């Protein structure tokens, strides 16, 4: 009998995928925690400055849900999984659903998930995607029995809070230029406005020409939103809290997909900030580290960030060892965390108190999947992989005015193997080269739009994207 | 030193900046009582642009004050942030620009009053359709799920209670350098002799598509033949005083030509010419018949950047000085008022 067993609807699959995609911007792995009334996915980034947690209400979100406690997992089951593998399980399906709107058969109908674990059993999470056309795809994922680390947020210290439509907030973010790092959420002294200020602390290269460097600074953007625009707003005067733009973007990207209103609550600068939103049976909470004034503290923050990320890395490395030692988990981890907190008193996270104190002796110990859990150069939280949230700099119409001088194009040309040239090999069929060259020039239907336009008998070597603006084709 | 103005025709302004920034990332802006001038001079080789605009094309409520003659202010600014800021202002209800200082550094500060896209300034009806979900009061989401039809009902009933969206005020600070008059007085607009041929160019999108195609072809063939990759392909441009424009690519292995005919050779205004009309070179070229071409060679990639000015939708007159120079006058239409402004491109050209 499986420990955990549930079924996701078609929509459930995509909600799951969206949540995981957002988590992937913060971390590589996710902790799954199942209880009889709720299922929780949570993750924390390596520098431990951002924590995300999605809670799914079992009676509302799942079409079927069954948690069967056993000796080992009495009230809850937990494990840690690779987000990447989960994403690939869900991704293709939802993608396929979007693509072939006409091809409804290929769409996902439901997804069954079962987790098997316990003494003498093979520990696997098995997913089965059922498509409408009757095809099923099963995936069996291994996992690590690791208890989730939850960040604690003390509501009583969070005196400041507001609620606003996540879509509005997301669209405001479009006004920020790429390349900025920090977002300062602040209020003026009359408490009429909430300002979102984006800036960067990146020190420009003080090269030979300092004047040029001045011009290379990115835009400094401030967005003032009237208090009236917020619901349930209460913010101190002249308060500045600073968070990472990338984290904030990742959150908004997800928030606008999932739901309407986003609530933020926070205390003094340097204390954690909580952002949350919910939708039918799903609650998403984020806890982010904040910093205060934008002067020296940022530099300090960055340093401690680096340090703590080292510490976190060390912690990660230490953890699997701990598990196998299984006796005194709290001492080493505790020390680790203390060290962090002493470096940075504002560490938002509580000591991971819920580490499994006692392991079942009969428990099958998997060798720690090294070096996997420590991805080589750890990217800063949410940075490397966060999709750009910006609207494209140029819409299509602008694109056609771009000069031909695109470097990428040069590279493309340079690597173009089917270029028209004499065949150096002794291949007997030189004309093949030319035809392959022509086919290279011919627009690829997937890229340049419907290929049937070519039926008008135009020179096949014209790129469609070049010809279309001439008005030769009706779109 | 003070400068403050409201912005109008932001789309035109934005397109101009986009066209300029395809040539060079940094521009010199000269503001005075009468005009605003954008000058772009590429650091390496390339075409330069002198865009002299009347104030009421893009500005409104214009105030300027400085110690220099005619209240001149010279600024140097990066075009990409300016473009970005203008993009922010694209759908604004109001935007202004002023010279200010932040942390001791000069800034052009753009203040933008805007709504988010789905907000809409009008009544609830206009804004409701796609966005009402977002504006539902909190707490209804749970209620929603118990009733499969609830969604539909709420869209109608809650519209009245929907919070009206308020205007947001966005401030974009663009870093600038204030230039000393001495540093810019040596930069002079190029002087070119009277042109041999002046002709109105065909739609730039067409010209650009074909030019780009030629350029790409030239790049493919030259690199394939092991030729020098260092120099960009050159295109040969010729025009006569009988309405024809010829674009030619001549390489080792190919020679292709596109010809436009029936183009307009606009009449010259005698008041602008300080020589007898019949002595003007263009008159001589006209008399010499349609086989008399004025020719220049341009760098294919640079030419493509120049043609990006087509996004301004202006009339373009090309002036050819045979084997010497090519100048483009781009007339920027004023949409509301009558009148035109001219953007001048000194296209870098090469001798054969």
mmCIF file of N, CA, C and O in Angstrom, chain A residues 241-301:
data_model
loop_
_atom_site.group_PDB
_atom_site.id
_atom_site.type_symbol
_atom_site.label_atom_id
_atom_site.label_comp_id
_atom_site.label_asym_id
_atom_site.label_seq_id
_atom_site.Cartn_x
_atom_site.Cartn_y
_atom_site.Cartn_z
ATOM 1 N N UNK A 241 12.485 49.213 3.178
ATOM 2 C CA UNK A 241 12.956 47.826 3.200
ATOM 3 C C UNK A 241 13.427 47.474 1.805
ATOM 4 O O UNK A 241 12.824 47.877 0.820
ATOM 5 N N UNK A 242 14.496 46.746 1.740
ATOM 6 C CA UNK A 242 15.101 46.452 0.444
ATOM 7 C C UNK A 242 15.168 44.943 0.241
ATOM 8 O O UNK A 242 15.601 44.205 1.131
ATOM 9 N N UNK A 243 14.678 44.517 -0.918
ATOM 10 C CA UNK A 243 14.741 43.095 -1.257
ATOM 11 C C UNK A 243 15.368 42.945 -2.641
ATOM 12 O O UNK A 243 15.574 43.919 -3.338
ATOM 13 N N UNK A 244 15.621 41.712 -2.983
ATOM 14 C CA UNK A 244 16.213 41.457 -4.299
ATOM 15 C C UNK A 244 15.142 41.535 -5.379
ATOM 16 O O UNK A 244 14.070 40.950 -5.258
ATOM 17 N N UNK A 245 15.436 42.261 -6.427
ATOM 18 C CA UNK A 245 14.481 42.408 -7.523
ATOM 19 C C UNK A 245 14.183 41.066 -8.176
ATOM 20 O O UNK A 245 13.050 40.763 -8.535
ATOM 21 N N UNK A 246 15.236 40.271 -8.292
ATOM 22 C CA UNK A 246 15.050 39.003 -8.990
ATOM 23 C C UNK A 246 14.070 38.102 -8.250
ATOM 24 O O UNK A 246 13.214 37.474 -8.872
ATOM 25 N N UNK A 247 14.211 38.059 -6.947
ATOM 26 C CA UNK A 247 13.267 37.258 -6.176
ATOM 27 C C UNK A 247 11.850 37.795 -6.360
ATOM 28 O O UNK A 247 10.901 37.051 -6.572
ATOM 29 N N UNK A 248 11.755 39.104 -6.259
ATOM 30 C CA UNK A 248 10.446 39.735 -6.340
ATOM 31 C C UNK A 248 9.799 39.468 -7.701
ATOM 32 O O UNK A 248 8.609 39.195 -7.804
ATOM 33 N N UNK A 249 10.602 39.543 -8.731
ATOM 34 C CA UNK A 249 10.096 39.268 -10.074
ATOM 35 C C UNK A 249 9.596 37.842 -10.206
ATOM 36 O O UNK A 249 8.539 37.586 -10.757
ATOM 37 N N UNK A 250 10.419 36.922 -9.701
ATOM 38 C CA UNK A 250 10.039 35.515 -9.795
ATOM 39 C C UNK A 250 8.696 35.299 -9.105
ATOM 40 O O UNK A 250 7.833 34.574 -9.599
ATOM 41 N N UNK A 251 8.521 35.945 -7.978
ATOM 42 C CA UNK A 251 7.280 35.775 -7.223
ATOM 43 C C UNK A 251 6.101 36.353 -7.995
ATOM 44 O O UNK A 251 5.058 35.719 -8.140
ATOM 45 N N UNK A 252 6.288 37.549 -8.527
ATOM 46 C CA UNK A 252 5.179 38.182 -9.237
ATOM 47 C C UNK A 252 4.811 37.419 -10.497
ATOM 48 O O UNK A 252 3.643 37.327 -10.861
ATOM 49 N N UNK A 253 5.820 36.902 -11.143
ATOM 50 C CA UNK A 253 5.575 36.103 -12.338
ATOM 51 C C UNK A 253 4.599 34.978 -12.010
ATOM 52 O O UNK A 253 3.661 34.712 -12.744
ATOM 53 N N UNK A 254 4.850 34.351 -10.876
ATOM 54 C CA UNK A 254 3.986 33.248 -10.478
ATOM 55 C C UNK A 254 2.651 33.767 -9.955
ATOM 56 O O UNK A 254 1.600 33.224 -10.260
ATOM 57 N N UNK A 255 2.723 34.844 -9.192
ATOM 58 C CA UNK A 255 1.506 35.354 -8.552
ATOM 59 C C UNK A 255 0.464 35.739 -9.589
ATOM 60 O O UNK A 255 -0.718 35.470 -9.421
ATOM 61 N N UNK A 256 0.896 36.351 -10.664
ATOM 62 C CA UNK A 256 -0.092 36.792 -11.646
ATOM 63 C C UNK A 256 -0.692 35.613 -12.396
ATOM 64 O O UNK A 256 -1.780 35.689 -12.903
ATOM 65 N N UNK A 257 0.059 34.510 -12.444
ATOM 66 C CA UNK A 257 -0.489 33.317 -13.062
ATOM 67 C C UNK A 257 -1.574 32.710 -12.199
ATOM 68 O O UNK A 257 -2.573 32.203 -12.681
ATOM 69 N N UNK A 258 -1.317 32.749 -10.922
ATOM 70 C CA UNK A 258 -2.153 31.971 -10.034
ATOM 71 C C UNK A 258 -3.355 32.708 -9.490
ATOM 72 O O UNK A 258 -4.398 32.116 -9.326
ATOM 73 N N UNK A 259 -3.185 33.964 -9.174
ATOM 74 C CA UNK A 259 -4.264 34.516 -8.391
ATOM 75 C C UNK A 259 -4.381 36.007 -8.500
ATOM 76 O O UNK A 259 -3.711 36.651 -9.288
ATOM 77 N N UNK A 260 -5.227 36.559 -7.703
ATOM 78 C CA UNK A 260 -5.487 37.984 -7.733
ATOM 79 C C UNK A 260 -4.625 38.794 -6.811
ATOM 80 O O UNK A 260 -3.629 39.370 -7.240
ATOM 81 N N UNK A 261 -4.963 38.799 -5.564
ATOM 82 C CA UNK A 261 -4.317 39.749 -4.664
ATOM 83 C C UNK A 261 -3.105 39.173 -3.975
ATOM 84 O O UNK A 261 -3.083 38.015 -3.576
ATOM 85 N N UNK A 262 -2.141 40.031 -3.833
ATOM 86 C CA UNK A 262 -0.917 39.648 -3.162
ATOM 87 C C UNK A 262 -0.795 40.477 -1.891
ATOM 88 O O UNK A 262 -1.014 41.694 -1.908
ATOM 89 N N UNK A 263 -0.500 39.799 -0.810
ATOM 90 C CA UNK A 263 -0.371 40.489 0.466
ATOM 91 C C UNK A 263 1.077 40.457 0.918
ATOM 92 O O UNK A 263 1.727 39.416 0.864
ATOM 93 N N UNK A 264 1.560 41.603 1.334
ATOM 94 C CA UNK A 264 2.917 41.672 1.872
ATOM 95 C C UNK A 264 2.838 42.119 3.313
ATOM 96 O O UNK A 264 2.049 43.006 3.649
ATOM 97 N N UNK A 265 3.618 41.483 4.155
ATOM 98 C CA UNK A 265 3.722 41.989 5.513
ATOM 99 C C UNK A 265 5.161 41.905 5.966
ATOM 100 O O UNK A 265 5.871 40.969 5.622
ATOM 101 N N UNK A 266 5.579 42.900 6.670
ATOM 102 C CA UNK A 266 6.968 42.975 7.091
ATOM 103 C C UNK A 266 7.117 43.852 8.309
ATOM 104 O O UNK A 266 6.260 44.676 8.614
ATOM 105 N N UNK A 267 8.222 43.649 8.983
ATOM 106 C CA UNK A 267 8.507 44.445 10.165
ATOM 107 C C UNK A 267 9.547 45.489 9.841
ATOM 108 O O UNK A 267 9.484 46.155 8.806
ATOM 109 N N UNK A 268 10.518 45.608 10.714
ATOM 110 C CA UNK A 268 11.565 46.587 10.481
ATOM 111 C C UNK A 268 12.492 46.076 9.389
ATOM 112 O O UNK A 268 12.554 44.885 9.120
ATOM 113 N N UNK A 269 13.237 47.010 8.787
ATOM 114 C CA UNK A 269 14.233 46.583 7.811
ATOM 115 C C UNK A 269 15.196 45.590 8.444
ATOM 116 O O UNK A 269 15.554 45.730 9.614
ATOM 117 N N UNK A 270 15.559 44.620 7.683
ATOM 118 C CA UNK A 270 16.454 43.613 8.236
ATOM 119 C C UNK A 270 15.699 42.436 8.812
ATOM 120 O O UNK A 270 16.293 41.401 9.103
ATOM 121 N N UNK A 271 14.404 42.595 8.965
ATOM 122 C CA UNK A 271 13.569 41.484 9.392
ATOM 123 C C UNK A 271 12.932 40.885 8.138
ATOM 124 O O UNK A 271 12.802 41.555 7.130
ATOM 125 N N UNK A 272 12.527 39.639 8.225
ATOM 126 C CA UNK A 272 11.961 39.034 7.015
ATOM 127 C C UNK A 272 10.646 39.681 6.564
ATOM 128 O O UNK A 272 9.949 40.295 7.359
ATOM 129 N N UNK A 273 10.384 39.510 5.285
ATOM 130 C CA UNK A 273 9.136 39.982 4.700
ATOM 131 C C UNK A 273 8.374 38.776 4.178
ATOM 132 O O UNK A 273 8.963 37.846 3.624
ATOM 133 N N UNK A 274 7.088 38.796 4.373
ATOM 134 C CA UNK A 274 6.280 37.681 3.883
ATOM 135 C C UNK A 274 5.365 38.169 2.772
ATOM 136 O O UNK A 274 4.690 39.185 2.917
ATOM 137 N N UNK A 275 5.375 37.443 1.687
ATOM 138 C CA UNK A 275 4.468 37.742 0.585
ATOM 139 C C UNK A 275 3.584 36.527 0.409
ATOM 140 O O UNK A 275 4.079 35.400 0.408
ATOM 141 N N UNK A 276 2.293 36.740 0.284
ATOM 142 C CA UNK A 276 1.457 35.562 0.105
ATOM 143 C C UNK A 276 0.264 35.860 -0.782
ATOM 144 O O UNK A 276 -0.168 36.994 -0.911
ATOM 145 N N UNK A 277 -0.192 34.816 -1.417
ATOM 146 C CA UNK A 277 -1.397 34.907 -2.220
ATOM 147 C C UNK A 277 -2.034 33.531 -2.255
ATOM 148 O O UNK A 277 -1.371 32.523 -1.977
ATOM 149 N N UNK A 278 -3.286 33.487 -2.594
ATOM 150 C CA UNK A 278 -3.946 32.191 -2.561
ATOM 151 C C UNK A 278 -4.954 32.107 -3.682
ATOM 152 O O UNK A 278 -5.326 33.101 -4.293
ATOM 153 N N UNK A 279 -5.371 30.897 -3.913
ATOM 154 C CA UNK A 279 -6.364 30.653 -4.947
ATOM 155 C C UNK A 279 -6.970 29.302 -4.615
ATOM 156 O O UNK A 279 -6.362 28.543 -3.890
ATOM 157 N N UNK A 280 -8.087 29.020 -5.162
ATOM 158 C CA UNK A 280 -8.813 27.798 -4.825
ATOM 159 C C UNK A 280 -7.958 26.702 -4.236
ATOM 160 O O UNK A 280 -7.375 25.906 -4.966
ATOM 161 N N UNK A 281 -7.910 26.660 -2.945
ATOM 162 C CA UNK A 281 -7.245 25.544 -2.312
ATOM 163 C C UNK A 281 -5.735 25.566 -2.356
ATOM 164 O O UNK A 281 -5.095 24.606 -1.958
ATOM 165 N N UNK A 282 -5.149 26.628 -2.858
ATOM 166 C CA UNK A 282 -3.687 26.715 -2.883
ATOM 167 C C UNK A 282 -3.258 28.006 -2.187
ATOM 168 O O UNK A 282 -3.788 29.075 -2.470
ATOM 169 N N UNK A 283 -2.330 27.877 -1.273
ATOM 170 C CA UNK A 283 -1.784 29.066 -0.627
ATOM 171 C C UNK A 283 -0.291 29.120 -0.908
ATOM 172 O O UNK A 283 0.418 28.130 -0.714
ATOM 173 N N UNK A 284 0.176 30.243 -1.388
ATOM 174 C CA UNK A 284 1.607 30.398 -1.640
ATOM 175 C C UNK A 284 2.167 31.449 -0.693
ATOM 176 O O UNK A 284 1.643 32.560 -0.609
ATOM 177 N N UNK A 285 3.198 31.061 -0.007
ATOM 178 C CA UNK A 285 3.861 31.978 0.917
ATOM 179 C C UNK A 285 5.322 32.088 0.556
ATOM 180 O O UNK A 285 5.972 31.091 0.249
ATOM 181 N N UNK A 286 5.801 33.301 0.622
ATOM 182 C CA UNK A 286 7.226 33.530 0.424
ATOM 183 C C UNK A 286 7.744 34.286 1.633
ATOM 184 O O UNK A 286 7.078 35.186 2.131
ATOM 185 N N UNK A 287 8.919 33.900 2.084
ATOM 186 C CA UNK A 287 9.548 34.695 3.122
ATOM 187 C C UNK A 287 10.905 35.126 2.603
ATOM 188 O O UNK A 287 11.734 34.307 2.199
ATOM 189 N N UNK A 288 11.077 36.426 2.532
ATOM 190 C CA UNK A 288 12.288 36.981 1.949
ATOM 191 C C UNK A 288 13.054 37.753 2.998
ATOM 192 O O UNK A 288 12.476 38.399 3.867
ATOM 193 N N UNK A 289 14.352 37.701 2.859
ATOM 194 C CA UNK A 289 15.206 38.506 3.714
ATOM 195 C C UNK A 289 15.176 39.940 3.210
ATOM 196 O O UNK A 289 15.181 40.185 2.009
ATOM 197 N N UNK A 290 15.139 40.872 4.097
ATOM 198 C CA UNK A 290 15.201 42.272 3.674
ATOM 199 C C UNK A 290 16.425 42.935 4.279
ATOM 200 O O UNK A 290 16.988 42.439 5.251
ATOM 201 N N UNK A 291 16.811 44.021 3.700
ATOM 202 C CA UNK A 291 17.847 44.850 4.310
ATOM 203 C C UNK A 291 17.310 46.247 4.482
ATOM 204 O O UNK A 291 16.286 46.624 3.908
ATOM 205 N N UNK A 292 18.025 47.008 5.262
ATOM 206 C CA UNK A 292 17.521 48.337 5.587
ATOM 207 C C UNK A 292 18.047 49.389 4.649
ATOM 208 O O UNK A 292 17.887 49.296 3.442
ATOM 209 N N UNK A 293 18.690 50.372 5.211
ATOM 210 C CA UNK A 293 19.159 51.513 4.421
ATOM 211 C C UNK A 293 20.104 51.043 3.339
ATOM 212 O O UNK A 293 20.770 50.031 3.448
ATOM 213 N N UNK A 294 20.165 51.858 2.310
ATOM 214 C CA UNK A 294 20.903 51.387 1.159
ATOM 215 C C UNK A 294 22.393 51.681 1.210
ATOM 216 O O UNK A 294 23.087 51.510 0.243
ATOM 217 N N UNK A 295 22.875 52.168 2.348
ATOM 218 C CA UNK A 295 24.309 52.504 2.370
ATOM 219 C C UNK A 295 25.171 51.275 2.628
ATOM 220 O O UNK A 295 25.135 50.307 1.884
ATOM 221 N N UNK A 296 25.913 51.341 3.706
ATOM 222 C CA UNK A 296 26.904 50.296 3.960
ATOM 223 C C UNK A 296 26.258 48.944 4.206
ATOM 224 O O UNK A 296 26.849 47.908 3.920
ATOM 225 N N UNK A 297 25.069 48.984 4.721
ATOM 226 C CA UNK A 297 24.454 47.712 5.112
ATOM 227 C C UNK A 297 24.343 46.750 3.933
ATOM 228 O O UNK A 297 24.376 45.538 4.088
ATOM 229 N N UNK A 298 24.228 47.326 2.751
ATOM 230 C CA UNK A 298 24.083 46.451 1.596
ATOM 231 C C UNK A 298 25.361 45.693 1.333
ATOM 232 O O UNK A 298 25.364 44.489 1.115
ATOM 233 N N UNK A 299 26.415 46.435 1.411
ATOM 234 C CA UNK A 299 27.690 45.780 1.213
ATOM 235 C C UNK A 299 27.833 44.650 2.224
ATOM 236 O O UNK A 299 28.217 43.549 1.907
ATOM 237 N N UNK A 300 27.464 44.977 3.451
ATOM 238 C CA UNK A 300 27.566 43.977 4.500
ATOM 239 C C UNK A 300 26.666 42.804 4.166
ATOM 240 O O UNK A 300 27.047 41.655 4.281
ATOM 241 N N UNK A 301 25.500 43.165 3.733
ATOM 242 C CA UNK A 301 24.522 42.135 3.411
ATOM 243 C C UNK A 301 25.073 41.204 2.343
ATOM 244 O O UNK A 301 24.968 39.992 2.440
#
